[in-house]
Amino acid sequence: MQDRLMVALDVDDREKAMLMRDRVGDSVGWLKVGLRLFVAEGPELVRELNRTHKLFLDLKFHDIPNTVAQAIESAGGLGVDMVNVHAGGGEEMLAAAANAAKAFPNMKLIAVTVLTSDPMPKAQAREVALQRAKMALDAGLDGVVCSVHEAQAIKDLCGEDFITVTPGIRWGGQDVQDQKRVADPASAIANGSDYLVVGRPILHAENPAQAAQEAVAMMQSAA
Ligand code: C5P
């Protein structure tokens, strides 16, 4: 189950990222590098983190098809295990990204459907998320980032092999902070999530490895 747990390294420099990497150790299989850390530290740190853990480069590319395809090639050249684009970029952009990713068969390409911060009403967000997941499947992508609440419906629509990556994970009365729709690790697994993204509950824990192990134990209880 630790191979299905991703820690969001939402820190601002190399030192903090390496420290957290060492503190979680092998209690998690994946590290996620987002915009903040990538803009601050760049590809060298990504390569370094990728030596000990699988790496999800979460930069949510959204641009004209050619530019996105080139960015996917650069991500593939870095050797990361997963990268994402924003499905809002449309069919042509998704297809160009999927085509570029073919050269890197070990790298999963996934799409963000609707950002959790998007102000659209919930029912509409769900409908748009399902529609964009289907568009990503048809364009040849491997999966999507979605909330736990949509993961099973996306599996039903797009098939069991279509990957679901779910942030918004909280347990044991943790502060939900800015996440609107949260779920605990057991219900994430029970509701069709393949990979769980956890940031602050691990980053801010007194003992990050122990927090990760707690999440893994809950995931196991649902498997
Ligand atoms: O700290 P927390 O567990 O809320 O972190 C969740 C992580 O997942 C953050 O890195 C955030 O950027 C990312 N994410 C998200 N919602 C999305 C897409 C990504 O929370 N829809």
PDB file of C-alpha atoms and ligand atoms in Angstrom:
ATOM      1  CA  MET A   1       0.000   0.000   0.000  1.00  0.00           C
ATOM      2  CA  GLN A   2       2.910   2.417   0.512  1.00  0.00           C
ATOM      3  CA  ASP A   3       3.349   2.189  -3.263  1.00  0.00           C
ATOM      4  CA  ARG A   4      -0.070   3.829  -3.580  1.00  0.00           C
ATOM      5  CA  LEU A   5       0.743   6.691  -1.195  1.00  0.00           C
ATOM      6  CA  MET A   6       2.203   9.957  -2.551  1.00  0.00           C
ATOM      7  CA  VAL A   7       3.602  12.698  -0.340  1.00  0.00           C
ATOM      8  CA  ALA A   8       3.090  16.191  -1.756  1.00  0.00           C
ATOM      9  CA  LEU A   9       6.446  17.903  -1.150  1.00  0.00           C
ATOM     10  CA  ASP A  10       4.882  21.356  -0.861  1.00  0.00           C
ATOM     11  CA  VAL A  11       8.013  23.006   0.563  1.00  0.00           C
ATOM     12  CA  ASP A  12      10.055  25.864  -0.836  1.00  0.00           C
ATOM     13  CA  ASP A  13      13.628  24.639  -1.015  1.00  0.00           C
ATOM     14  CA  ARG A  14      15.934  21.706  -1.554  1.00  0.00           C
ATOM     15  CA  GLU A  15      16.973  21.381   2.059  1.00  0.00           C
ATOM     16  CA  LYS A  16      13.396  21.018   3.323  1.00  0.00           C
ATOM     17  CA  ALA A  17      12.528  18.641   0.488  1.00  0.00           C
ATOM     18  CA  MET A  18      15.510  16.363   1.197  1.00  0.00           C
ATOM     19  CA  LEU A  19      14.829  16.449   4.921  1.00  0.00           C
ATOM     20  CA  MET A  20      11.204  15.381   4.369  1.00  0.00           C
ATOM     21  CA  ARG A  21      12.302  12.716   1.885  1.00  0.00           C
ATOM     22  CA  ASP A  22      14.628  11.283   4.546  1.00  0.00           C
ATOM     23  CA  ARG A  23      12.038  11.556   7.298  1.00  0.00           C
ATOM     24  CA  VAL A  24       9.335   9.651   5.392  1.00  0.00           C
ATOM     25  CA  GLY A  25      11.887   7.174   4.013  1.00  0.00           C
ATOM     26  CA  ASP A  26      10.359   4.024   2.611  1.00  0.00           C
ATOM     27  CA  SER A  27       7.061   4.430   4.454  1.00  0.00           C
ATOM     28  CA  VAL A  28       5.847   6.041   1.189  1.00  0.00           C
ATOM     29  CA  GLY A  29       6.524   4.940  -2.358  1.00  0.00           C
ATOM     30  CA  TRP A  30       6.009   8.254  -4.141  1.00  0.00           C
ATOM     31  CA  LEU A  31       6.976  11.911  -3.836  1.00  0.00           C
ATOM     32  CA  LYS A  32       5.024  14.644  -5.632  1.00  0.00           C
ATOM     33  CA  VAL A  33       6.845  17.795  -6.771  1.00  0.00           C
ATOM     34  CA  GLY A  34       4.601  20.728  -7.590  1.00  0.00           C
ATOM     35  CA  LEU A  35       5.038  24.218  -9.001  1.00  0.00           C
ATOM     36  CA  ARG A  36       6.498  25.850  -5.911  1.00  0.00           C
ATOM     37  CA  LEU A  37       9.393  23.460  -5.422  1.00  0.00           C
ATOM     38  CA  PHE A  38      10.035  22.987  -9.142  1.00  0.00           C
ATOM     39  CA  VAL A  39      10.204  26.731  -9.819  1.00  0.00           C
ATOM     40  CA  ALA A  40      12.543  27.179  -6.854  1.00  0.00           C
ATOM     41  CA  GLU A  41      14.869  24.222  -7.402  1.00  0.00           C
ATOM     42  CA  GLY A  42      14.363  22.856 -10.910  1.00  0.00           C
ATOM     43  CA  PRO A  43      15.085  19.513 -12.555  1.00  0.00           C
ATOM     44  CA  GLU A  44      18.242  18.603 -10.609  1.00  0.00           C
ATOM     45  CA  LEU A  45      16.285  18.162  -7.387  1.00  0.00           C
ATOM     46  CA  VAL A  46      13.646  16.123  -9.238  1.00  0.00           C
ATOM     47  CA  ARG A  47      16.358  13.718 -10.453  1.00  0.00           C
ATOM     48  CA  GLU A  48      17.765  13.456  -6.959  1.00  0.00           C
ATOM     49  CA  LEU A  49      14.398  12.697  -5.336  1.00  0.00           C
ATOM     50  CA  ASN A  50      13.628  10.206  -8.086  1.00  0.00           C
ATOM     51  CA  ARG A  51      16.657   8.093  -7.084  1.00  0.00           C
ATOM     52  CA  THR A  52      14.950   6.832  -3.931  1.00  0.00           C
ATOM     53  CA  HIS A  53      11.230   7.216  -4.716  1.00  0.00           C
ATOM     54  CA  LYS A  54       8.847   7.202  -7.624  1.00  0.00           C
ATOM     55  CA  LEU A  55       8.186  10.755  -8.691  1.00  0.00           C
ATOM     56  CA  PHE A  56       5.005  12.558  -9.786  1.00  0.00           C
ATOM     57  CA  LEU A  57       5.811  15.878 -11.471  1.00  0.00           C
ATOM     58  CA  ASP A  58       2.638  17.854 -10.781  1.00  0.00           C
ATOM     59  CA  LEU A  59       2.987  20.926 -13.023  1.00  0.00           C
ATOM     60  CA  LYS A  60      -0.487  20.761 -14.644  1.00  0.00           C
ATOM     61  CA  PHE A  61       0.601  21.820 -18.146  1.00  0.00           C
ATOM     62  CA  HIS A  62      -2.033  23.920 -19.944  1.00  0.00           C
ATOM     63  CA  ASP A  63      -0.896  25.661 -23.137  1.00  0.00           C
ATOM     64  CA  ILE A  64      -1.114  25.279 -26.915  1.00  0.00           C
ATOM     65  CA  PRO A  65      -0.765  21.634 -28.045  1.00  0.00           C
ATOM     66  CA  ASN A  66       2.776  22.002 -29.413  1.00  0.00           C
ATOM     67  CA  THR A  67       4.123  23.647 -26.267  1.00  0.00           C
ATOM     68  CA  VAL A  68       2.523  21.041 -24.015  1.00  0.00           C
ATOM     69  CA  ALA A  69       3.872  18.192 -26.158  1.00  0.00           C
ATOM     70  CA  GLN A  70       7.375  19.659 -25.833  1.00  0.00           C
ATOM     71  CA  ALA A  71       6.999  20.001 -22.057  1.00  0.00           C
ATOM     72  CA  ILE A  72       5.948  16.330 -21.878  1.00  0.00           C
ATOM     73  CA  GLU A  73       9.087  15.394 -23.803  1.00  0.00           C
ATOM     74  CA  SER A  74      11.179  17.339 -21.289  1.00  0.00           C
ATOM     75  CA  ALA A  75       9.436  15.579 -18.382  1.00  0.00           C
ATOM     76  CA  GLY A  76      10.025  12.231 -20.073  1.00  0.00           C
ATOM     77  CA  GLY A  77      13.699  13.125 -20.490  1.00  0.00           C
ATOM     78  CA  LEU A  78      13.899  13.774 -16.760  1.00  0.00           C
ATOM     79  CA  GLY A  79      12.781  10.209 -16.162  1.00  0.00           C
ATOM     80  CA  VAL A  80       9.815  10.972 -13.884  1.00  0.00           C
ATOM     81  CA  ASP A  81       7.197   8.263 -13.299  1.00  0.00           C
ATOM     82  CA  MET A  82       4.102  10.448 -13.648  1.00  0.00           C
ATOM     83  CA  VAL A  83       3.318  13.876 -15.105  1.00  0.00           C
ATOM     84  CA  ASN A  84       0.093  15.791 -15.618  1.00  0.00           C
ATOM     85  CA  VAL A  85      -1.676  18.267 -17.863  1.00  0.00           C
ATOM     86  CA  HIS A  86      -4.891  20.221 -17.330  1.00  0.00           C
ATOM     87  CA  ALA A  87      -7.848  18.692 -19.184  1.00  0.00           C
ATOM     88  CA  GLY A  88      -9.211  22.228 -19.638  1.00  0.00           C
ATOM     89  CA  GLY A  89      -6.637  22.540 -22.441  1.00  0.00           C
ATOM     90  CA  GLY A  90      -9.011  20.554 -24.647  1.00  0.00           C
ATOM     91  CA  GLU A  91      -8.977  17.483 -26.855  1.00  0.00           C
ATOM     92  CA  GLU A  92      -6.259  18.554 -29.240  1.00  0.00           C
ATOM     93  CA  MET A  93      -3.880  19.471 -26.430  1.00  0.00           C
ATOM     94  CA  LEU A  94      -4.548  16.146 -24.636  1.00  0.00           C
ATOM     95  CA  ALA A  95      -3.936  14.182 -27.820  1.00  0.00           C
ATOM     96  CA  ALA A  96      -0.649  16.037 -28.467  1.00  0.00           C
ATOM     97  CA  ALA A  97       0.460  15.319 -24.893  1.00  0.00           C
ATOM     98  CA  ALA A  98      -0.462  11.623 -25.190  1.00  0.00           C
ATOM     99  CA  ASN A  99       1.377  11.376 -28.480  1.00  0.00           C
ATOM    100  CA  ALA A 100       4.533  12.906 -26.977  1.00  0.00           C
ATOM    101  CA  ALA A 101       4.290  10.579 -23.956  1.00  0.00           C
ATOM    102  CA  LYS A 102       4.383   7.476 -26.196  1.00  0.00           C
ATOM    103  CA  ALA A 103       8.169   7.800 -26.332  1.00  0.00           C
ATOM    104  CA  PHE A 104       8.258   7.238 -22.544  1.00  0.00           C
ATOM    105  CA  PRO A 105       6.285   4.044 -21.864  1.00  0.00           C
ATOM    106  CA  ASN A 106       7.237   3.998 -18.171  1.00  0.00           C
ATOM    107  CA  MET A 107       5.834   7.477 -17.540  1.00  0.00           C
ATOM    108  CA  LYS A 108       2.129   7.779 -16.709  1.00  0.00           C
ATOM    109  CA  LEU A 109       0.331  10.798 -18.187  1.00  0.00           C
ATOM    110  CA  ILE A 110      -2.707  11.987 -16.282  1.00  0.00           C
ATOM    111  CA  ALA A 111      -5.068  14.964 -16.486  1.00  0.00           C
ATOM    112  CA  VAL A 112      -6.460  17.294 -13.848  1.00  0.00           C
ATOM    113  CA  THR A 113     -10.209  17.363 -14.442  1.00  0.00           C
ATOM    114  CA  VAL A 114     -11.545  20.251 -12.313  1.00  0.00           C
ATOM    115  CA  LEU A 115      -9.475  22.065  -9.674  1.00  0.00           C
ATOM    116  CA  THR A 116     -10.931  21.719  -6.182  1.00  0.00           C
ATOM    117  CA  SER A 117     -10.711  25.517  -5.960  1.00  0.00           C
ATOM    118  CA  ASP A 118     -12.971  25.969  -9.023  1.00  0.00           C
ATOM    119  CA  PRO A 119     -16.053  27.982  -8.016  1.00  0.00           C
ATOM    120  CA  MET A 120     -18.506  26.013 -10.204  1.00  0.00           C
ATOM    121  CA  PRO A 121     -21.396  24.328  -8.304  1.00  0.00           C
ATOM    122  CA  LYS A 122     -20.641  20.777  -7.062  1.00  0.00           C
ATOM    123  CA  ALA A 123     -23.081  18.952  -9.328  1.00  0.00           C
ATOM    124  CA  GLN A 124     -21.685  20.768 -12.338  1.00  0.00           C
ATOM    125  CA  ALA A 125     -18.098  20.079 -11.227  1.00  0.00           C
ATOM    126  CA  ARG A 126     -18.874  16.364 -11.075  1.00  0.00           C
ATOM    127  CA  GLU A 127     -20.432  16.388 -14.522  1.00  0.00           C
ATOM    128  CA  VAL A 128     -17.490  18.309 -15.998  1.00  0.00           C
ATOM    129  CA  ALA A 129     -15.011  15.996 -14.223  1.00  0.00           C
ATOM    130  CA  LEU A 130     -16.645  12.902 -15.746  1.00  0.00           C
ATOM    131  CA  GLN A 131     -16.793  14.469 -19.190  1.00  0.00           C
ATOM    132  CA  ARG A 132     -13.114  15.496 -19.014  1.00  0.00           C
ATOM    133  CA  ALA A 133     -12.071  12.073 -17.714  1.00  0.00           C
ATOM    134  CA  LYS A 134     -13.729  10.477 -20.758  1.00  0.00           C
ATOM    135  CA  MET A 135     -12.023  13.023 -23.020  1.00  0.00           C
ATOM    136  CA  ALA A 136      -8.654  12.153 -21.413  1.00  0.00           C
ATOM    137  CA  LEU A 137      -9.311   8.429 -21.918  1.00  0.00           C
ATOM    138  CA  ASP A 138     -10.250   8.949 -25.573  1.00  0.00           C
ATOM    139  CA  ALA A 139      -7.127  11.066 -26.131  1.00  0.00           C
ATOM    140  CA  GLY A 140      -4.953   8.212 -24.857  1.00  0.00           C
ATOM    141  CA  LEU A 141      -4.060   9.395 -21.344  1.00  0.00           C
ATOM    142  CA  ASP A 142      -3.530   6.953 -18.481  1.00  0.00           C
ATOM    143  CA  GLY A 143      -5.788   8.557 -15.883  1.00  0.00           C
ATOM    144  CA  VAL A 144      -6.873  11.628 -13.940  1.00  0.00           C
ATOM    145  CA  VAL A 145      -6.507  13.582 -10.730  1.00  0.00           C
ATOM    146  CA  CYS A 146      -9.939  13.716  -9.098  1.00  0.00           C
ATOM    147  CA  SER A 147     -11.613  13.770  -5.696  1.00  0.00           C
ATOM    148  CA  VAL A 148     -12.369  10.510  -3.871  1.00  0.00           C
ATOM    149  CA  HIS A 149     -16.051  11.338  -4.371  1.00  0.00           C
ATOM    150  CA  GLU A 150     -15.736  10.989  -8.153  1.00  0.00           C
ATOM    151  CA  ALA A 151     -13.152   8.192  -8.361  1.00  0.00           C
ATOM    152  CA  GLN A 152     -15.575   5.264  -8.558  1.00  0.00           C
ATOM    153  CA  ALA A 153     -17.827   6.965 -11.117  1.00  0.00           C
ATOM    154  CA  ILE A 154     -14.737   7.661 -13.251  1.00  0.00           C
ATOM    155  CA  LYS A 155     -13.668   4.000 -12.981  1.00  0.00           C
ATOM    156  CA  ASP A 156     -17.190   2.917 -13.987  1.00  0.00           C
ATOM    157  CA  LEU A 157     -17.094   5.226 -17.020  1.00  0.00           C
ATOM    158  CA  CYS A 158     -13.473   4.803 -18.122  1.00  0.00           C
ATOM    159  CA  GLY A 159     -12.571   1.306 -16.924  1.00  0.00           C
ATOM    160  CA  GLU A 160     -10.720  -0.222 -13.970  1.00  0.00           C
ATOM    161  CA  ASP A 161      -7.289   0.381 -15.530  1.00  0.00           C
ATOM    162  CA  PHE A 162      -7.835   4.130 -15.875  1.00  0.00           C
ATOM    163  CA  ILE A 163      -5.755   5.614 -13.025  1.00  0.00           C
ATOM    164  CA  THR A 164      -7.355   7.775 -10.327  1.00  0.00           C
ATOM    165  CA  VAL A 165      -5.096   9.985  -8.194  1.00  0.00           C
ATOM    166  CA  THR A 166      -6.907  11.604  -5.280  1.00  0.00           C
ATOM    167  CA  PRO A 167      -5.812  14.522  -3.072  1.00  0.00           C
ATOM    168  CA  GLY A 168      -7.956  15.842  -0.203  1.00  0.00           C
ATOM    169  CA  ILE A 169      -7.063  13.018   2.232  1.00  0.00           C
ATOM    170  CA  ARG A 170      -7.576  13.572   5.982  1.00  0.00           C
ATOM    171  CA  TRP A 171      -8.058  11.244   8.960  1.00  0.00           C
ATOM    172  CA  GLY A 172      -8.460  11.192  12.731  1.00  0.00           C
ATOM    173  CA  GLY A 173     -10.045  14.628  13.018  1.00  0.00           C
ATOM    174  CA  GLN A 174      -7.245  16.443  11.146  1.00  0.00           C
ATOM    175  CA  ASP A 175      -7.832  20.025  10.071  1.00  0.00           C
ATOM    176  CA  VAL A 176      -9.258  20.027   6.524  1.00  0.00           C
ATOM    177  CA  GLN A 177      -7.589  23.430   5.845  1.00  0.00           C
ATOM    178  CA  ASP A 178      -8.534  24.658   2.362  1.00  0.00           C
ATOM    179  CA  GLN A 179      -9.695  21.238   1.087  1.00  0.00           C
ATOM    180  CA  LYS A 180     -13.459  21.280   0.535  1.00  0.00           C
ATOM    181  CA  ARG A 181     -14.323  17.610   0.078  1.00  0.00           C
ATOM    182  CA  VAL A 182     -12.088  15.297   2.056  1.00  0.00           C
ATOM    183  CA  ALA A 183     -12.020  11.534   2.646  1.00  0.00           C
ATOM    184  CA  ASP A 184      -9.949   9.245   4.860  1.00  0.00           C
ATOM    185  CA  PRO A 185      -7.404   6.755   3.481  1.00  0.00           C
ATOM    186  CA  ALA A 186      -9.684   3.737   3.966  1.00  0.00           C
ATOM    187  CA  SER A 187     -12.623   5.265   2.112  1.00  0.00           C
ATOM    188  CA  ALA A 188     -10.304   6.488  -0.646  1.00  0.00           C
ATOM    189  CA  ILE A 189      -9.219   2.891  -1.292  1.00  0.00           C
ATOM    190  CA  ALA A 190     -12.775   1.571  -0.916  1.00  0.00           C
ATOM    191  CA  ASN A 191     -14.050   4.163  -3.405  1.00  0.00           C
ATOM    192  CA  GLY A 192     -11.775   3.490  -6.342  1.00  0.00           C
ATOM    193  CA  SER A 193      -8.662   5.572  -5.678  1.00  0.00           C
ATOM    194  CA  ASP A 194      -5.433   4.085  -7.052  1.00  0.00           C
ATOM    195  CA  TYR A 195      -3.058   6.663  -5.556  1.00  0.00           C
ATOM    196  CA  LEU A 196      -3.602   8.899  -2.523  1.00  0.00           C
ATOM    197  CA  VAL A 197      -1.903  12.326  -2.402  1.00  0.00           C
ATOM    198  CA  VAL A 198      -1.207  13.529   1.133  1.00  0.00           C
ATOM    199  CA  GLY A 199       0.455  16.844   1.915  1.00  0.00           C
ATOM    200  CA  ARG A 200       0.035  18.667   5.208  1.00  0.00           C
ATOM    201  CA  PRO A 201      -1.119  15.687   7.346  1.00  0.00           C
ATOM    202  CA  ILE A 202       2.345  14.176   6.734  1.00  0.00           C
ATOM    203  CA  LEU A 203       4.445  17.355   6.218  1.00  0.00           C
ATOM    204  CA  HIS A 204       3.239  18.925   9.466  1.00  0.00           C
ATOM    205  CA  ALA A 205       3.212  15.747  11.568  1.00  0.00           C
ATOM    206  CA  GLU A 206       5.631  15.483  14.477  1.00  0.00           C
ATOM    207  CA  ASN A 207       6.690  12.152  13.019  1.00  0.00           C
ATOM    208  CA  PRO A 208       6.024  12.107   9.242  1.00  0.00           C
ATOM    209  CA  ALA A 209       6.964   8.433   8.824  1.00  0.00           C
ATOM    210  CA  GLN A 210       4.504   7.468  11.551  1.00  0.00           C
ATOM    211  CA  ALA A 211       1.752   9.556   9.943  1.00  0.00           C
ATOM    212  CA  ALA A 212       2.449   7.828   6.617  1.00  0.00           C
ATOM    213  CA  GLN A 213       2.352   4.407   8.308  1.00  0.00           C
ATOM    214  CA  GLU A 214      -0.986   5.299   9.889  1.00  0.00           C
ATOM    215  CA  ALA A 215      -2.374   6.180   6.447  1.00  0.00           C
ATOM    216  CA  VAL A 216      -1.009   2.925   4.995  1.00  0.00           C
ATOM    217  CA  ALA A 217      -2.591   0.891   7.812  1.00  0.00           C
ATOM    218  CA  MET A 218      -5.970   2.512   7.084  1.00  0.00           C
ATOM    219  CA  MET A 219      -5.538   1.836   3.374  1.00  0.00           C
ATOM    220  CA  GLN A 220      -4.779  -1.814   4.138  1.00  0.00           C
ATOM    221  CA  SER A 221      -7.888  -2.119   6.280  1.00  0.00           C
ATOM    222  CA  ALA A 222     -10.021  -1.280   3.232  1.00  0.00           C
ATOM    223  CA  ALA A 223      -8.210  -3.445   0.702  1.00  0.00           C
TER     224      ALA A 223
HETATM  225  O1  C5P B   1      -1.846  19.409   2.110  1.00  0.00           O
HETATM  226  P1  C5P B   1      -2.833  18.623   1.303  1.00  0.00           P
HETATM  227  O2  C5P B   1      -2.925  17.167   1.715  1.00  0.00           O
HETATM  228  O3  C5P B   1      -4.177  19.301   1.214  1.00  0.00           O
HETATM  229  O4  C5P B   1      -2.164  18.630  -0.167  1.00  0.00           O
HETATM  230  C1  C5P B   1      -2.822  18.175  -1.298  1.00  0.00           C
HETATM  231  C2  C5P B   1      -1.920  18.245  -2.490  1.00  0.00           C
HETATM  232  O5  C5P B   1      -2.656  17.870  -3.643  1.00  0.00           O
HETATM  233  C3  C5P B   1      -1.354  19.627  -2.800  1.00  0.00           C
HETATM  234  O6  C5P B   1      -0.046  19.449  -3.359  1.00  0.00           O
HETATM  235  C4  C5P B   1      -2.288  20.191  -3.837  1.00  0.00           C
HETATM  236  O7  C5P B   1      -1.653  21.090  -4.713  1.00  0.00           O
HETATM  237  C5  C5P B   1      -2.665  18.921  -4.611  1.00  0.00           C
HETATM  238  N1  C5P B   1      -3.943  18.995  -5.320  1.00  0.00           N
HETATM  239  C6  C5P B   1      -5.152  19.223  -4.680  1.00  0.00           C
HETATM  240  N2  C5P B   1      -6.320  19.276  -5.411  1.00  0.00           N
HETATM  241  C7  C5P B   1      -6.307  19.091  -6.730  1.00  0.00           C
HETATM  242  C8  C5P B   1      -5.096  18.855  -7.395  1.00  0.00           C
HETATM  243  C9  C5P B   1      -3.924  18.803  -6.643  1.00  0.00           C
HETATM  244  O8  C5P B   1      -5.184  19.381  -3.469  1.00  0.00           O
HETATM  245  N3  C5P B   1      -7.443  19.101  -7.403  1.00  0.00           N
END
